[in-house]
Amino acid sequence: MNNKNKDKVLSFFLISIFCSFSFVAGISSGLESIGQNVKWPTEKTRTITSSFGYRDNPISNGRPQFHNGLDIGAPPGEKLIALESGKVVLAQFYGGYGFTVIIEGNKTKNRYLYGHVDENLLVKKDMEVNAGDVIAKVGKYNVSYSKNNPYKDSQGNPINGFTTGPHLHFSVIQNGKFIDPLIFLKSLN
């Protein structure tokens, strides 16, 4: 093999390695990121439609019930952001929360629950995510698929968990207990 052909083979080899590395690096992250300095779980919307604590539950004829999270009214498709780098411990239909993603933070060991997300999940269980990654989107009210979903609207169509409309239900679980997400989010600022 002459030197010209050796150079071509070497160039091809180096380009192949670079492309393979770039492809694998792209797969390993695989998520869009808005940056690491994240202070809110939704990309744009800040409208709180239901706070943490006791409330008159609209689903149970207004009877007072404890609400373990913060509801943020947002349109379907709004991006939801990982607040802390960590591991996805759940990504599936999860009862009254509908389609749900739960992330356990690497540093704090807090668990962040994102409920009523879009049924086309962007992450999978055991996946590592970084703070600022887009991990899901706000889901629609009606869903097309959820195995054995008992939640239906007045016409019998399946809905995205225990909900009256599209929004993010966001919970923070610290040391096994639900804490007020608003106080937690204010501590990030």
Coordinates of C-alpha atoms in Angstrom, one line a residue:
M1 CA 0.0 0.0 0.0
N2 CA 1.5 3.4 -1.0
N3 CA 1.6 6.4 1.4
K4 CA -1.4 8.1 -0.4
N5 CA -3.6 5.1 0.3
K6 CA -2.3 4.8 3.9
D7 CA -3.3 8.4 4.5
K8 CA -6.8 7.8 3.1
V9 CA -7.2 4.7 5.3
L10 CA -5.9 6.6 8.3
S11 CA -8.2 9.6 7.6
F12 CA -11.2 7.3 7.1
F13 CA -10.3 5.5 10.4
L14 CA -10.0 8.7 12.4
I15 CA -13.3 10.1 10.9
S16 CA -15.1 6.8 11.7
I17 CA -13.9 7.0 15.3
F18 CA -14.9 10.6 15.7
C19 CA -18.3 10.0 14.2
S20 CA -18.8 6.9 16.4
F21 CA -17.9 8.9 19.5
S22 CA -20.1 11.8 18.6
F23 CA -23.0 9.4 17.9
V24 CA -22.6 7.6 21.3
A25 CA -22.2 10.9 23.1
G26 CA -25.4 12.1 21.5
I27 CA -27.3 9.0 22.5
S28 CA -26.0 9.1 26.1
S29 CA -27.4 12.6 26.7
G30 CA -30.2 12.4 24.2
L31 CA -32.1 15.2 25.8
E32 CA -32.6 18.9 25.0
S33 CA -31.2 21.1 27.8
I34 CA -32.1 24.7 28.7
G35 CA -29.1 25.0 31.1
Q36 CA -28.2 24.0 34.6
N37 CA -29.3 27.1 36.6
V38 CA -32.9 25.9 36.8
K39 CA -35.3 27.3 39.4
W40 CA -38.8 26.2 38.2
P41 CA -40.1 22.9 36.7
T42 CA -41.9 24.4 33.8
E43 CA -40.1 26.3 31.0
K44 CA -42.5 29.3 30.8
T45 CA -45.6 29.1 32.9
R46 CA -45.6 30.1 36.5
T47 CA -49.4 30.1 37.2
I48 CA -50.2 28.1 40.3
T49 CA -53.7 26.7 40.1
S50 CA -53.6 24.7 43.3
S51 CA -51.2 24.9 46.3
F52 CA -49.7 22.3 48.6
G53 CA -51.9 21.4 51.6
Y54 CA -55.6 20.9 52.3
R55 CA -58.0 22.1 49.6
D56 CA -61.5 21.5 48.4
N57 CA -60.9 18.8 45.8
P58 CA -62.6 19.5 42.5
I59 CA -62.6 15.8 41.6
S60 CA -64.3 14.6 44.9
N61 CA -67.3 17.0 44.9
G62 CA -65.3 19.7 46.7
R63 CA -64.6 17.6 49.8
P64 CA -61.4 18.8 51.6
Q65 CA -58.4 16.6 50.8
F66 CA -54.7 16.9 51.3
H67 CA -52.9 17.9 48.0
N68 CA -49.3 16.7 48.1
G69 CA -47.9 19.0 45.4
L70 CA -48.2 22.1 43.4
D71 CA -50.4 22.3 40.3
I72 CA -49.0 24.6 37.7
G73 CA -51.5 25.4 34.9
A74 CA -49.7 25.0 31.6
P75 CA -50.7 24.2 28.1
P76 CA -50.1 20.7 26.7
G77 CA -46.7 20.4 25.2
E78 CA -44.9 22.9 27.5
K79 CA -41.5 21.7 28.4
L80 CA -40.8 20.3 31.9
I81 CA -37.3 20.7 33.3
A82 CA -35.2 18.5 35.6
L83 CA -34.3 20.7 38.7
E84 CA -31.4 18.5 39.8
S85 CA -29.1 16.0 38.1
G86 CA -30.2 12.5 39.0
K87 CA -31.7 9.2 38.0
V88 CA -35.2 8.5 36.6
V89 CA -36.8 6.1 39.0
L90 CA -40.2 6.0 37.3
A91 CA -41.5 6.9 33.9
Q92 CA -45.0 5.4 33.2
F93 CA -48.7 5.8 33.9
Y94 CA -48.9 6.1 37.7
G95 CA -52.5 6.0 38.9
G96 CA -54.0 9.3 39.8
Y97 CA -50.9 11.2 38.6
G98 CA -51.5 9.9 35.1
F99 CA -48.3 9.7 33.0
T100 CA -45.6 10.5 35.5
V101 CA -41.8 10.9 35.7
I102 CA -40.0 10.7 39.0
I103 CA -36.3 11.7 39.3
E104 CA -34.1 11.1 42.4
G105 CA -31.5 13.8 42.8
N106 CA -27.9 12.8 43.0
K107 CA -26.9 15.3 45.6
T108 CA -30.0 15.8 47.8
K109 CA -31.7 12.4 47.3
N110 CA -34.9 14.3 46.9
R111 CA -37.5 12.8 44.6
Y112 CA -39.2 15.1 42.1
L113 CA -42.5 13.9 40.8
Y114 CA -43.9 15.4 37.5
G115 CA -47.5 14.2 37.1
H116 CA -50.0 14.5 34.2
V117 CA -47.1 14.6 31.6
D118 CA -47.4 13.8 27.9
E119 CA -47.9 10.1 27.2
N120 CA -45.0 10.2 24.8
L121 CA -42.4 10.1 27.6
L122 CA -39.0 11.6 26.8
V123 CA -37.1 9.6 29.5
K124 CA -37.0 6.0 30.6
K125 CA -36.5 4.3 34.0
D126 CA -32.9 4.2 35.1
M127 CA -31.8 7.0 32.7
E128 CA -29.5 9.6 34.1
V129 CA -30.5 13.2 33.5
N130 CA -28.8 16.6 34.1
A131 CA -30.2 19.7 35.8
G132 CA -31.8 21.7 33.0
D133 CA -32.7 18.7 30.8
V134 CA -36.2 18.7 29.3
I135 CA -37.5 15.4 30.8
A136 CA -41.2 15.6 29.7
K137 CA -43.9 17.9 28.4
V138 CA -47.2 18.8 29.9
G139 CA -49.8 16.2 28.9
K140 CA -53.2 16.5 27.3
Y141 CA -56.3 16.1 29.4
N142 CA -57.4 13.1 27.3
V143 CA -54.9 10.3 26.6
S144 CA -55.0 7.7 23.9
Y145 CA -53.3 4.9 25.8
S146 CA -52.8 3.8 29.4
K147 CA -53.3 0.2 30.2
N148 CA -56.2 -0.4 32.6
N149 CA -56.8 3.3 33.1
P150 CA -59.8 3.8 35.4
Y151 CA -59.9 7.6 34.9
K152 CA -62.5 8.7 32.4
D153 CA -64.2 12.0 31.5
S154 CA -68.0 12.4 31.4
Q155 CA -68.1 10.8 27.9
G156 CA -66.1 7.8 29.0
N157 CA -62.8 8.9 27.3
P158 CA -59.6 8.1 29.2
I159 CA -58.0 11.0 31.0
N160 CA -54.5 11.6 32.2
G161 CA -55.0 10.6 35.8
F162 CA -57.0 12.3 38.5
T163 CA -57.3 15.7 36.7
T164 CA -59.8 18.3 35.4
G165 CA -57.4 19.7 32.7
P166 CA -53.9 20.0 31.5
H167 CA -51.3 21.1 34.1
L168 CA -48.2 19.9 35.8
H169 CA -48.6 18.3 39.3
F170 CA -45.2 18.8 40.9
S171 CA -44.2 17.2 44.2
V172 CA -41.0 17.2 46.1
I173 CA -40.4 14.2 48.4
Q174 CA -37.6 14.7 51.0
N175 CA -36.6 11.9 53.3
G176 CA -39.7 10.0 52.3
K177 CA -42.1 12.9 53.1
F178 CA -43.9 15.3 50.8
I179 CA -42.8 18.9 51.4
D180 CA -44.2 22.1 50.1
P181 CA -42.7 22.5 46.6
L182 CA -43.2 26.3 46.6
I183 CA -41.0 26.7 49.7
F184 CA -38.5 24.4 48.1
L185 CA -38.6 26.3 44.8
K186 CA -38.2 29.6 46.6
S187 CA -35.0 28.2 48.3
L188 CA -33.5 27.8 44.8
N189 CA -33.6 31.5 44.1

